[in-house]
């Protein structure tokens, strides 16, 4: 780390052997490489000593590795020459009117050829694709010349959940576009792959709620009631708009946005341009740091309201429950009081693998106020005192401010309830509206400290005990944290009603722990949310 050289990967660490294969692929061998692999349903000895990484590189004069791209992305021409897309893209990126360039192969009758797919800079810049490619070709070798170029029709390339361009989708679009193929419906490949409107705001709204693609979104549509965007989906929308438009949206102003028209005026009083301005790519976050993309600093954004907005109550995200003395007290409470009490009243049956990957997100169905206590009962002692629980911000904040009860005597005791619940259960607020991003940041800090984070993705208790739809933001939380998600289903519970003594029947409750799930690169947060709900529903059907 103290001998870095610009433009190279660096030198191999000690204890690792690295060599460049005949085709330029990086091969690695050493104690850090697994000697066995899982193949054909069992562990087998690795057939070769070298691990083929799939990365291409060359050594410079200092003996350091210079990255040349992925082996799967190399374009092999009919003449047998290798073209590395990164070299061609670097030449295209030097052109001022090009915002981003991707080079993919086109299977022509004369063999594979490189095609430049360009994203233009926002207005007032104008892209002349032919001139940009011509200028790039002057910096490239004769065998690297780019003969075809296309302008990508959408505001952004298709990407994985980690921001990587899905090159296969771009290449498929290029192939159909240049071949002039028609789909079964008669539309061109361009029309088939670009069904979203040119308006980037509507594009984002359609991505958040795919069912809205079948109807026209008007300025009068309400974000919550008409488009069904919950508080966590609004966080995802806010983050996406900041990244796409290169602006910073104030949380207080954002909380006052109710309709699509108000959102347009907040973004730009003169209406939103059909092309998004340039925004820097977000910096890579720490392992579990949930930091939504940093926007590019910009001029002040006029807020379209005549009267100032009421400042929302500020939530507190305490870290004192992580202090050693508080942890000791919490452990004593959980092991000596809570767990024996749950066993005495319910004696829940725990099924499934109790070993949790650490740190992880825990999701569960929500039926009663005792769900968190019952779930903690099912965990191992080493995990039980290291769980941070997301609780409704309006309830927790009401306790803290002494406004949660109408009766005066009880209202005086609610601050004490706040301190006890926060200390003994390590809860933190998950508010609706403004402040959700701060809650995500606190969850990320808890994960970094080795805590599991428990979230009830239904957003509230089920009125009939059946699994309710998930808030879409749980997928965003999983994406930003990059943590595995542990589904837990609480069976045998019904809405708690005082006086129903049969509810407290030992052996009537089962706790089912499923297999941890991780988000795939190709998945969107909404798709992962649906997969999580399906996994939890399957656990419920099993019970």
Short mmCIF file of C-alpha atoms in Angstrom, two decimals:
data_model
loop_
_atom_site.label_atom_id
_atom_site.label_comp_id
_atom_site.label_asym_id
_atom_site.label_seq_id
_atom_site.Cartn_x
_atom_site.Cartn_y
_atom_site.Cartn_z
CA UNK A 1 0.00 0.00 0.00
CA UNK A 2 2.99 2.36 0.39
CA UNK A 3 4.39 1.68 -3.09
CA UNK A 4 1.45 2.51 -5.29
CA UNK A 5 1.97 3.54 -8.89
CA UNK A 6 -0.64 5.43 -10.88
CA UNK A 7 -2.24 3.40 -13.65
CA UNK A 8 -1.45 -0.05 -12.27
CA UNK A 9 -3.06 -2.58 -9.95
CA UNK A 10 0.19 -2.87 -8.01
CA UNK A 11 2.43 -5.75 -7.02
CA UNK A 12 1.17 -9.10 -5.73
CA UNK A 13 1.06 -9.52 -1.96
CA UNK A 14 3.59 -11.78 -0.35
CA UNK A 15 2.57 -15.41 -0.22
CA UNK A 16 0.79 -15.24 -3.58
CA UNK A 17 2.24 -16.32 -6.88
CA UNK A 18 0.92 -14.42 -9.87
CA UNK A 19 1.70 -15.00 -13.51
CA UNK A 20 0.28 -13.84 -16.82
CA UNK A 21 -1.05 -16.65 -19.01
CA UNK A 22 -0.43 -16.95 -22.75
CA UNK A 23 -3.68 -15.08 -23.46
CA UNK A 24 -2.96 -12.31 -20.92
CA UNK A 25 -5.14 -13.74 -18.12
CA UNK A 26 -4.04 -13.28 -14.51
CA UNK A 27 -3.31 -16.64 -12.86
CA UNK A 28 -2.97 -16.86 -9.08
CA UNK A 29 -1.58 -19.56 -6.79
CA UNK A 30 -0.88 -19.62 -3.08
CA UNK A 31 -2.20 -20.35 0.40
CA UNK A 32 -5.13 -17.94 -0.09
CA UNK A 33 -6.57 -20.05 -2.93
CA UNK A 34 -8.92 -22.89 -1.99
CA UNK A 35 -7.39 -26.29 -2.73
CA UNK A 36 -10.82 -27.86 -3.24
CA UNK A 37 -13.90 -26.80 -5.17
CA UNK A 38 -17.56 -27.83 -4.97
CA UNK A 39 -18.37 -29.75 -8.13
CA UNK A 40 -20.94 -32.41 -9.02
CA UNK A 41 -22.46 -32.28 -5.55
CA UNK A 42 -19.26 -32.84 -3.56
CA UNK A 43 -15.92 -31.33 -2.69
CA UNK A 44 -13.19 -32.19 -5.18
CA UNK A 45 -9.51 -31.38 -5.46
CA UNK A 46 -8.83 -28.46 -7.76
CA UNK A 47 -7.59 -29.99 -11.02
CA UNK A 48 -4.96 -27.30 -11.57
CA UNK A 49 -2.80 -25.42 -9.16
CA UNK A 50 -3.42 -22.02 -10.76
CA UNK A 51 -6.69 -20.10 -10.37
CA UNK A 52 -7.78 -18.42 -13.60
CA UNK A 53 -9.24 -15.07 -12.48
CA UNK A 54 -10.85 -14.02 -15.76
CA UNK A 55 -9.01 -10.68 -15.52
CA UNK A 56 -6.51 -9.58 -18.16
CA UNK A 57 -3.34 -7.65 -17.40
CA UNK A 58 0.21 -6.94 -18.51
CA UNK A 59 3.37 -6.16 -16.55
CA UNK A 60 4.97 -2.75 -16.85
CA UNK A 61 8.66 -1.88 -16.52
CA UNK A 62 8.37 -1.88 -12.71
CA UNK A 63 6.92 -5.38 -12.66
CA UNK A 64 3.48 -4.14 -11.65
CA UNK A 65 0.22 -5.33 -13.19
CA UNK A 66 -1.70 -3.03 -15.52
CA UNK A 67 -5.36 -4.03 -15.83
CA UNK A 68 -6.55 -4.65 -19.39
CA UNK A 69 -10.15 -5.73 -18.84
CA UNK A 70 -12.22 -8.87 -18.40
CA UNK A 71 -11.43 -11.87 -20.56
CA UNK A 72 -15.14 -12.32 -21.36
CA UNK A 73 -15.31 -8.75 -22.74
CA UNK A 74 -12.45 -9.10 -25.23
CA UNK A 75 -13.51 -8.75 -28.87
CA UNK A 76 -11.65 -11.17 -31.16
CA UNK A 77 -11.79 -9.92 -34.74
CA UNK A 78 -11.96 -12.09 -37.86
CA UNK A 79 -8.20 -11.50 -38.25
CA UNK A 80 -7.61 -13.06 -34.82
CA UNK A 81 -6.67 -9.77 -33.15
CA UNK A 82 -7.78 -9.01 -29.59
CA UNK A 83 -9.53 -5.72 -28.93
CA UNK A 84 -9.84 -4.61 -25.32
CA UNK A 85 -13.00 -2.51 -24.90
CA UNK A 86 -11.42 -0.49 -22.07
CA UNK A 87 -8.79 0.92 -24.47
CA UNK A 88 -11.41 2.02 -26.98
CA UNK A 89 -13.70 3.42 -24.27
CA UNK A 90 -10.85 5.46 -22.80
CA UNK A 91 -10.31 7.14 -26.17
CA UNK A 92 -14.04 7.87 -26.52
CA UNK A 93 -14.30 9.28 -22.98
CA UNK A 94 -11.79 12.00 -23.91
CA UNK A 95 -14.38 13.57 -26.25
CA UNK A 96 -16.10 16.45 -24.45
CA UNK A 97 -19.59 15.71 -25.79
CA UNK A 98 -19.47 12.06 -24.63
CA UNK A 99 -20.75 11.44 -21.12
CA UNK A 100 -20.15 7.68 -21.12
CA UNK A 101 -19.13 5.14 -23.76
CA UNK A 102 -19.48 1.37 -23.92
CA UNK A 103 -17.83 -0.72 -26.65
CA UNK A 104 -19.47 -4.08 -27.42
CA UNK A 105 -19.06 -6.58 -30.27
CA UNK A 106 -21.32 -6.71 -33.31
CA UNK A 107 -21.48 -10.04 -35.18
CA UNK A 108 -21.34 -8.76 -38.75
CA UNK A 109 -21.04 -10.88 -41.89
CA UNK A 110 -17.30 -10.07 -41.87
CA UNK A 111 -16.84 -11.22 -38.29
CA UNK A 112 -17.00 -9.49 -34.88
CA UNK A 113 -16.55 -5.72 -34.98
CA UNK A 114 -16.43 -3.14 -32.18
CA UNK A 115 -19.42 -0.81 -31.86
CA UNK A 116 -19.38 2.33 -29.74
CA UNK A 117 -22.59 3.01 -27.79
CA UNK A 118 -22.55 6.59 -26.53
CA UNK A 119 -24.40 8.53 -23.84
CA UNK A 120 -24.33 12.27 -24.67
CA UNK A 121 -23.64 15.07 -22.25
CA UNK A 122 -26.75 17.00 -21.14
CA UNK A 123 -27.86 20.11 -23.03
CA UNK A 124 -26.65 22.59 -24.12
CA UNK A 125 -23.87 20.21 -25.23
CA UNK A 126 -24.62 18.46 -28.53
CA UNK A 127 -23.15 15.13 -29.55
CA UNK A 128 -22.01 14.44 -33.10
CA UNK A 129 -21.44 10.70 -32.77
CA UNK A 130 -19.56 10.39 -36.07
CA UNK A 131 -17.20 13.25 -35.19
CA UNK A 132 -16.59 11.88 -31.68
CA UNK A 133 -15.73 8.41 -32.99
CA UNK A 134 -13.51 9.89 -35.69
CA UNK A 135 -11.56 11.87 -33.10
CA UNK A 136 -11.18 8.76 -30.93
CA UNK A 137 -9.99 6.68 -33.90
CA UNK A 138 -7.09 9.10 -34.40
CA UNK A 139 -5.74 8.01 -31.01
CA UNK A 140 -6.22 4.30 -31.69
CA UNK A 141 -4.12 1.78 -33.59
CA UNK A 142 -5.20 0.73 -37.10
CA UNK A 143 -6.58 -2.63 -35.87
CA UNK A 144 -8.60 -0.81 -33.15
CA UNK A 145 -10.62 1.44 -35.46
CA UNK A 146 -14.32 1.80 -34.57
CA UNK A 147 -16.58 1.55 -37.63
CA UNK A 148 -20.04 1.68 -36.03
CA UNK A 149 -21.54 3.98 -33.41
CA UNK A 150 -24.99 4.32 -31.82
CA UNK A 151 -26.46 6.74 -29.29
CA UNK A 152 -28.17 5.03 -26.35
CA UNK A 153 -31.82 6.17 -26.29
CA UNK A 154 -32.46 6.03 -22.52
CA UNK A 155 -31.08 8.35 -19.80
CA UNK A 156 -28.75 5.60 -18.53
CA UNK A 157 -27.39 2.20 -19.47
CA UNK A 158 -28.95 -0.89 -17.87
CA UNK A 159 -26.98 -1.66 -14.72
CA UNK A 160 -26.64 -4.24 -11.99
CA UNK A 161 -27.48 -3.41 -8.38
CA UNK A 162 -23.81 -2.48 -7.86
CA UNK A 163 -23.79 -0.02 -10.78
CA UNK A 164 -22.00 -2.15 -13.40
CA UNK A 165 -23.23 -1.82 -16.98
CA UNK A 166 -25.01 -4.95 -18.25
CA UNK A 167 -22.93 -5.28 -21.38
CA UNK A 168 -24.83 -8.30 -22.66
CA UNK A 169 -28.06 -6.29 -22.80
CA UNK A 170 -26.31 -3.44 -24.60
CA UNK A 171 -24.72 -5.89 -27.06
CA UNK A 172 -28.08 -7.55 -27.75
CA UNK A 173 -29.64 -4.15 -28.48
CA UNK A 174 -26.75 -3.25 -30.80
CA UNK A 175 -27.09 -6.52 -32.70
CA UNK A 176 -30.81 -6.07 -33.30
CA UNK A 177 -30.48 -2.37 -34.10
CA UNK A 178 -27.76 -2.82 -36.72
CA UNK A 179 -29.43 -5.88 -38.21
CA UNK A 180 -32.71 -3.95 -38.46
CA UNK A 181 -34.64 -6.88 -37.06
CA UNK A 182 -38.30 -6.54 -36.22
CA UNK A 183 -39.80 -8.10 -33.13
CA UNK A 184 -43.00 -10.13 -33.09
CA UNK A 185 -44.99 -6.98 -32.37
CA UNK A 186 -43.46 -5.17 -35.34
CA UNK A 187 -41.44 -2.65 -33.31
CA UNK A 188 -37.72 -2.17 -33.84
CA UNK A 189 -35.11 -3.26 -31.33
CA UNK A 190 -34.74 0.38 -30.29
CA UNK A 191 -38.45 0.60 -29.47
CA UNK A 192 -38.44 -2.78 -27.74
CA UNK A 193 -35.54 -2.01 -25.41
CA UNK A 194 -36.56 1.57 -24.67
CA UNK A 195 -40.23 1.42 -23.59
CA UNK A 196 -39.71 4.05 -20.90
CA UNK A 197 -40.52 7.68 -21.68
CA UNK A 198 -37.77 10.16 -22.44
CA UNK A 199 -38.74 12.16 -19.35
CA UNK A 200 -36.21 11.04 -16.69
CA UNK A 201 -38.60 11.83 -13.82
CA UNK A 202 -41.33 9.61 -15.24
CA UNK A 203 -38.65 7.04 -16.02
CA UNK A 204 -37.71 6.82 -12.33
CA UNK A 205 -41.35 6.70 -11.21
CA UNK A 206 -42.04 3.84 -13.62
CA UNK A 207 -38.99 1.96 -12.34
CA UNK A 208 -40.15 2.31 -8.73
CA UNK A 209 -43.70 1.25 -9.53
CA UNK A 210 -43.68 -0.90 -12.71
CA UNK A 211 -47.48 -1.22 -12.65
CA UNK A 212 -47.74 2.51 -13.52
CA UNK A 213 -46.27 1.84 -16.97
CA UNK A 214 -49.74 0.91 -18.17
CA UNK A 215 -51.23 4.33 -17.40
CA UNK A 216 -50.45 7.99 -17.88
CA UNK A 217 -48.90 9.80 -14.90
CA UNK A 218 -50.28 13.32 -14.53
CA UNK A 219 -49.04 16.33 -12.58
CA UNK A 220 -51.97 15.94 -10.16
CA UNK A 221 -51.10 12.35 -9.23
CA UNK A 222 -50.26 12.00 -5.53
CA UNK A 223 -47.05 10.13 -4.82
CA UNK A 224 -48.44 8.16 -1.87
CA UNK A 225 -52.13 7.68 -2.63
CA UNK A 226 -52.08 7.38 -6.44
CA UNK A 227 -48.59 5.99 -7.15
CA UNK A 228 -48.43 3.99 -3.90
CA UNK A 229 -44.92 5.11 -2.94
CA UNK A 230 -44.28 4.35 0.74
CA UNK A 231 -41.75 6.22 2.87
CA UNK A 232 -38.86 3.91 1.98
CA UNK A 233 -39.70 4.04 -1.72
CA UNK A 234 -39.60 7.84 -1.41
CA UNK A 235 -36.06 7.53 -0.06
CA UNK A 236 -35.09 5.51 -3.11
CA UNK A 237 -36.72 8.11 -5.38
CA UNK A 238 -34.92 10.97 -3.60
CA UNK A 239 -31.56 9.22 -3.91
CA UNK A 240 -32.10 8.41 -7.60
CA UNK A 241 -33.12 11.98 -8.41
CA UNK A 242 -30.06 13.41 -6.67
CA UNK A 243 -27.79 11.07 -8.63
CA UNK A 244 -29.53 11.62 -11.98
CA UNK A 245 -29.93 15.41 -11.76
CA UNK A 246 -26.76 16.22 -9.82
CA UNK A 247 -28.58 18.13 -7.07
CA UNK A 248 -29.09 17.90 -3.33
CA UNK A 249 -32.67 17.75 -2.06
CA UNK A 250 -33.30 19.07 1.42
CA UNK A 251 -35.12 16.57 3.65
CA UNK A 252 -37.49 19.20 5.06
CA UNK A 253 -38.51 20.40 1.58
CA UNK A 254 -38.79 16.81 0.39
CA UNK A 255 -41.24 15.96 3.16
CA UNK A 256 -43.67 18.58 1.84
CA UNK A 257 -43.81 17.07 -1.67
CA UNK A 258 -47.17 15.38 -2.23
CA UNK A 259 -47.79 15.39 -6.01
CA UNK A 260 -45.83 14.88 -9.22
CA UNK A 261 -46.30 18.55 -10.11
CA UNK A 262 -44.79 19.71 -6.82
CA UNK A 263 -41.89 17.35 -7.38
CA UNK A 264 -41.26 18.85 -10.82
CA UNK A 265 -41.21 22.37 -9.42
CA UNK A 266 -38.83 21.34 -6.67
CA UNK A 267 -36.41 19.87 -9.18
CA UNK A 268 -36.64 22.86 -11.48
CA UNK A 269 -39.17 25.72 -11.37
CA UNK A 270 -38.90 25.96 -15.15
CA UNK A 271 -39.81 22.26 -15.50
CA UNK A 272 -37.50 19.30 -15.70
CA UNK A 273 -35.33 18.95 -18.77
CA UNK A 274 -35.76 15.82 -20.82
CA UNK A 275 -32.11 15.01 -20.32
CA UNK A 276 -30.44 14.68 -16.96
CA UNK A 277 -27.35 16.80 -16.19
CA UNK A 278 -24.06 15.22 -15.38
CA UNK A 279 -23.56 13.72 -11.95
CA UNK A 280 -20.40 12.22 -10.53
CA UNK A 281 -20.49 8.51 -9.72
CA UNK A 282 -20.86 7.85 -5.99
CA UNK A 283 -17.79 6.81 -4.03
CA UNK A 284 -17.62 3.16 -3.01
CA UNK A 285 -19.03 2.76 0.51
CA UNK A 286 -17.38 0.94 3.38
CA UNK A 287 -18.35 -2.75 3.85
CA UNK A 288 -21.65 -2.01 5.58
CA UNK A 289 -21.81 1.77 5.42
CA UNK A 290 -25.22 2.74 4.13
CA UNK A 291 -24.44 6.05 2.49
CA UNK A 292 -26.74 7.06 -0.29
CA UNK A 293 -25.00 8.65 -3.29
CA UNK A 294 -23.35 12.01 -2.69
CA UNK A 295 -24.76 14.60 -5.10
CA UNK A 296 -22.62 17.09 -6.93
CA UNK A 297 -22.75 20.51 -5.17
CA UNK A 298 -25.06 22.79 -7.08
CA UNK A 299 -26.73 26.15 -6.83
CA UNK A 300 -29.54 26.65 -4.37
CA UNK A 301 -32.77 25.01 -5.46
CA UNK A 302 -35.87 27.23 -5.20
CA UNK A 303 -38.57 25.57 -3.11
CA UNK A 304 -42.05 26.06 -4.61
CA UNK A 305 -43.93 26.95 -1.47
CA UNK A 306 -45.19 30.37 -0.44
CA UNK A 307 -45.16 29.55 3.27
CA UNK A 308 -42.21 27.92 5.05
CA UNK A 309 -42.63 24.26 5.79
CA UNK A 310 -43.00 23.14 9.37
CA UNK A 311 -39.75 21.60 10.55
CA UNK A 312 -40.29 17.90 11.23
CA UNK A 313 -39.44 16.62 14.70
CA UNK A 314 -35.83 15.52 14.88
CA UNK A 315 -35.29 11.87 15.68
CA UNK A 316 -32.42 10.70 17.86
CA UNK A 317 -30.33 7.71 16.82
CA UNK A 318 -28.61 6.64 20.03
CA UNK A 319 -25.35 4.77 20.18
CA UNK A 320 -25.15 4.64 23.96
CA UNK A 321 -26.96 1.23 23.93
CA UNK A 322 -23.74 -0.09 22.36
CA UNK A 323 -21.65 0.85 25.38
CA UNK A 324 -20.26 -2.10 27.33
CA UNK A 325 -22.12 -1.37 30.62
CA UNK A 326 -25.45 -1.07 28.78
CA UNK A 327 -24.73 -4.25 26.80
CA UNK A 328 -23.99 -6.08 30.07
CA UNK A 329 -27.31 -4.91 31.52
CA UNK A 330 -29.15 -5.88 28.32
CA UNK A 331 -27.57 -9.34 28.27
CA UNK A 332 -28.60 -9.92 31.89
CA UNK A 333 -32.17 -8.81 31.13
CA UNK A 334 -32.48 -10.97 28.02
CA UNK A 335 -31.02 -14.12 29.56
CA UNK A 336 -32.40 -13.90 33.12
CA UNK A 337 -35.80 -12.27 32.59
CA UNK A 338 -37.02 -12.11 29.00
CA UNK A 339 -36.08 -15.58 27.78
CA UNK A 340 -37.44 -17.45 30.84
CA UNK A 341 -40.64 -15.40 30.64
CA UNK A 342 -41.19 -16.22 26.95
CA UNK A 343 -40.50 -19.91 27.66
CA UNK A 344 -42.93 -19.92 30.58
CA UNK A 345 -45.80 -18.27 28.69
CA UNK A 346 -45.34 -19.70 25.19
CA UNK A 347 -42.54 -22.29 25.09
CA UNK A 348 -42.02 -21.56 21.36
CA UNK A 349 -40.69 -24.30 19.11
CA UNK A 350 -37.63 -23.13 17.16
CA UNK A 351 -37.01 -24.69 13.74
CA UNK A 352 -34.27 -24.12 11.20
CA UNK A 353 -30.62 -23.12 11.26
CA UNK A 354 -30.02 -20.84 14.26
CA UNK A 355 -26.57 -19.80 13.10
CA UNK A 356 -26.84 -16.31 11.63
CA UNK A 357 -24.23 -14.85 9.28
CA UNK A 358 -22.88 -11.77 10.99
CA UNK A 359 -23.77 -9.06 10.51
CA UNK A 360 -27.11 -9.56 8.78
CA UNK A 361 -30.52 -8.02 8.27
CA UNK A 362 -33.31 -9.97 9.99
CA UNK A 363 -36.82 -9.66 8.58
CA UNK A 364 -39.95 -11.13 10.17
CA UNK A 365 -43.72 -10.96 9.96
CA UNK A 366 -45.31 -8.59 12.47
CA UNK A 367 -48.45 -9.59 14.39
CA UNK A 368 -48.13 -8.53 18.04
CA UNK A 369 -46.19 -6.10 20.18
CA UNK A 370 -44.26 -9.09 21.56
CA UNK A 371 -42.83 -10.24 18.20
CA UNK A 372 -39.35 -8.84 18.84
CA UNK A 373 -39.12 -10.55 22.23
CA UNK A 374 -40.27 -13.89 20.76
CA UNK A 375 -37.78 -13.60 17.91
CA UNK A 376 -34.90 -12.84 20.28
CA UNK A 377 -35.81 -16.01 22.19
CA UNK A 378 -34.99 -18.07 19.07
CA UNK A 379 -31.49 -16.68 18.58
CA UNK A 380 -28.28 -18.01 20.04
CA UNK A 381 -26.97 -16.22 23.16
CA UNK A 382 -24.06 -14.77 21.20
CA UNK A 383 -26.51 -13.19 18.75
CA UNK A 384 -29.31 -12.25 21.12
CA UNK A 385 -27.66 -9.20 22.70
CA UNK A 386 -26.27 -7.99 19.37
CA UNK A 387 -29.51 -7.11 17.61
CA UNK A 388 -30.55 -3.54 16.77
CA UNK A 389 -34.32 -3.27 16.27
CA UNK A 390 -35.96 -0.74 13.95
CA UNK A 391 -39.09 0.66 15.61
CA UNK A 392 -41.76 3.04 14.26
CA UNK A 393 -40.31 6.53 14.62
CA UNK A 394 -43.59 8.20 15.52
CA UNK A 395 -44.14 5.81 18.45
CA UNK A 396 -40.59 5.95 19.76
CA UNK A 397 -40.40 9.72 19.31
CA UNK A 398 -43.76 10.15 21.03
CA UNK A 399 -42.49 8.24 24.05
CA UNK A 400 -39.33 10.31 24.20
CA UNK A 401 -41.23 13.61 24.00
CA UNK A 402 -43.95 12.48 26.43
CA UNK A 403 -46.72 12.81 23.82
CA UNK A 404 -47.64 9.21 23.19
CA UNK A 405 -50.58 9.03 25.62
CA UNK A 406 -53.62 11.23 26.18
CA UNK A 407 -53.82 10.43 29.90
CA UNK A 408 -51.58 12.85 31.80
CA UNK A 409 -50.31 10.40 34.42
CA UNK A 410 -49.31 7.81 31.83
CA UNK A 411 -47.83 10.49 29.59
CA UNK A 412 -45.38 11.42 32.36
CA UNK A 413 -44.07 7.83 32.36
CA UNK A 414 -43.53 7.49 28.60
CA UNK A 415 -40.01 9.05 28.65
CA UNK A 416 -39.04 6.34 31.13
CA UNK A 417 -40.47 3.73 28.76
CA UNK A 418 -38.36 5.23 25.97
CA UNK A 419 -35.14 4.90 27.98
CA UNK A 420 -35.93 1.35 29.13
CA UNK A 421 -36.95 0.04 25.71
CA UNK A 422 -33.95 1.68 24.04
CA UNK A 423 -31.53 0.23 26.58
CA UNK A 424 -33.01 -3.26 26.94
CA UNK A 425 -33.92 -3.88 23.28
CA UNK A 426 -31.42 -1.61 21.46
CA UNK A 427 -34.15 0.02 19.37
CA UNK A 428 -33.74 2.94 16.98
CA UNK A 429 -36.39 4.95 15.09
CA UNK A 430 -37.47 4.22 11.53
CA UNK A 431 -39.55 7.32 10.72
CA UNK A 432 -41.93 7.95 7.86
CA UNK A 433 -41.02 10.75 5.46
CA UNK A 434 -37.97 12.86 6.21
CA UNK A 435 -35.31 11.21 8.31
CA UNK A 436 -35.41 7.73 6.78
CA UNK A 437 -31.95 8.19 5.31
CA UNK A 438 -30.56 9.02 8.74
CA UNK A 439 -32.17 5.82 10.01
CA UNK A 440 -30.48 3.87 7.20
CA UNK A 441 -27.15 5.43 8.17
CA UNK A 442 -27.66 4.33 11.77
CA UNK A 443 -28.48 0.80 10.60
CA UNK A 444 -25.25 0.80 8.58
CA UNK A 445 -23.26 1.92 11.62
CA UNK A 446 -24.84 -0.89 13.65
CA UNK A 447 -23.89 -3.45 10.99
CA UNK A 448 -20.33 -2.12 11.00
CA UNK A 449 -20.22 -2.69 14.76
CA UNK A 450 -21.26 -6.33 14.28
CA UNK A 451 -24.95 -5.94 15.17
CA UNK A 452 -27.76 -7.67 13.34
CA UNK A 453 -30.53 -5.27 12.32
CA UNK A 454 -34.13 -6.43 12.78
CA UNK A 455 -36.74 -4.86 10.49
CA UNK A 456 -40.44 -5.68 10.14
CA UNK A 457 -40.85 -4.97 6.39
CA UNK A 458 -44.66 -4.96 6.49
CA UNK A 459 -44.40 -1.51 8.10
CA UNK A 460 -46.91 -2.32 10.86
CA UNK A 461 -48.76 -5.12 12.60
CA UNK A 462 -50.96 -7.38 10.51
CA UNK A 463 -54.63 -6.86 11.44
CA UNK A 464 -55.55 -10.50 10.78
CA UNK A 465 -52.26 -12.33 11.30
CA UNK A 466 -51.69 -12.91 7.57
CA UNK A 467 -48.58 -11.70 5.79
CA UNK A 468 -49.05 -8.18 4.39
CA UNK A 469 -47.28 -6.54 1.39
CA UNK A 470 -43.71 -5.45 2.09
CA UNK A 471 -42.56 -1.86 1.96
CA UNK A 472 -40.35 -1.58 -1.10
CA UNK A 473 -37.54 0.13 0.81
CA UNK A 474 -36.39 -3.12 2.44
CA UNK A 475 -34.79 -3.99 -0.91
CA UNK A 476 -32.99 -0.64 -0.95
CA UNK A 477 -31.76 -1.24 2.61
CA UNK A 478 -30.40 -4.65 1.59
CA UNK A 479 -28.77 -3.18 -1.51
CA UNK A 480 -27.08 -0.31 0.32
CA UNK A 481 -25.90 -2.43 3.26
CA UNK A 482 -24.75 -5.40 1.13
CA UNK A 483 -25.66 -7.61 4.10
CA UNK A 484 -27.30 -11.06 3.92
CA UNK A 485 -30.99 -11.12 4.82
CA UNK A 486 -32.25 -13.70 7.32
CA UNK A 487 -36.02 -14.41 7.02
CA UNK A 488 -37.81 -15.48 10.22
CA UNK A 489 -41.49 -16.47 10.38
CA UNK A 490 -43.48 -16.35 13.62
CA UNK A 491 -46.31 -18.89 13.40
CA UNK A 492 -49.22 -19.52 15.76
CA UNK A 493 -49.69 -15.88 16.69
CA UNK A 494 -52.86 -13.87 16.28
CA UNK A 495 -53.64 -10.24 17.00
CA UNK A 496 -53.23 -9.95 20.76
CA UNK A 497 -56.49 -9.13 22.57
CA UNK A 498 -56.47 -8.78 26.32
CA UNK A 499 -58.78 -11.22 28.05
CA UNK A 500 -58.20 -14.02 25.55
CA UNK A 501 -56.37 -16.35 27.92
CA UNK A 502 -56.06 -19.05 25.28
CA UNK A 503 -53.51 -16.88 23.49
CA UNK A 504 -50.99 -17.65 26.25
CA UNK A 505 -50.85 -21.39 25.58
CA UNK A 506 -47.37 -22.97 25.78
CA UNK A 507 -46.37 -24.84 22.64
CA UNK A 508 -48.75 -22.98 20.33
CA UNK A 509 -46.05 -20.77 18.78
CA UNK A 510 -43.36 -21.84 16.31
CA UNK A 511 -40.38 -19.81 15.09
CA UNK A 512 -39.11 -20.80 11.66
CA UNK A 513 -35.66 -19.57 10.51
CA UNK A 514 -35.09 -19.79 6.77
CA UNK A 515 -31.94 -19.73 4.68
CA UNK A 516 -30.13 -16.37 4.39
CA UNK A 517 -30.70 -14.56 1.09
CA UNK A 518 -28.42 -12.17 -0.77
CA UNK A 519 -29.29 -9.73 -3.53
CA UNK A 520 -28.12 -10.64 -7.02
CA UNK A 521 -26.38 -8.08 -9.21
CA UNK A 522 -29.16 -8.31 -11.80
CA UNK A 523 -31.94 -7.66 -9.27
CA UNK A 524 -33.53 -4.32 -8.56
CA UNK A 525 -34.52 -3.46 -4.97
CA UNK A 526 -38.19 -4.00 -5.88
CA UNK A 527 -37.46 -7.46 -7.30
CA UNK A 528 -35.45 -8.44 -4.23
CA UNK A 529 -38.28 -7.20 -2.01
CA UNK A 530 -40.68 -9.56 -3.77
CA UNK A 531 -38.22 -12.44 -3.41
CA UNK A 532 -37.92 -11.76 0.32
CA UNK A 533 -41.69 -11.74 0.75
CA UNK A 534 -41.99 -14.98 -1.23
CA UNK A 535 -39.36 -16.61 0.99
CA UNK A 536 -41.16 -15.50 4.17
CA UNK A 537 -44.52 -16.62 2.77
CA UNK A 538 -43.05 -20.04 1.96
CA UNK A 539 -41.88 -20.38 5.56
CA UNK A 540 -45.41 -19.54 6.68
CA UNK A 541 -46.94 -22.13 4.36
CA UNK A 542 -44.56 -24.74 5.75
CA UNK A 543 -45.79 -23.99 9.25
#
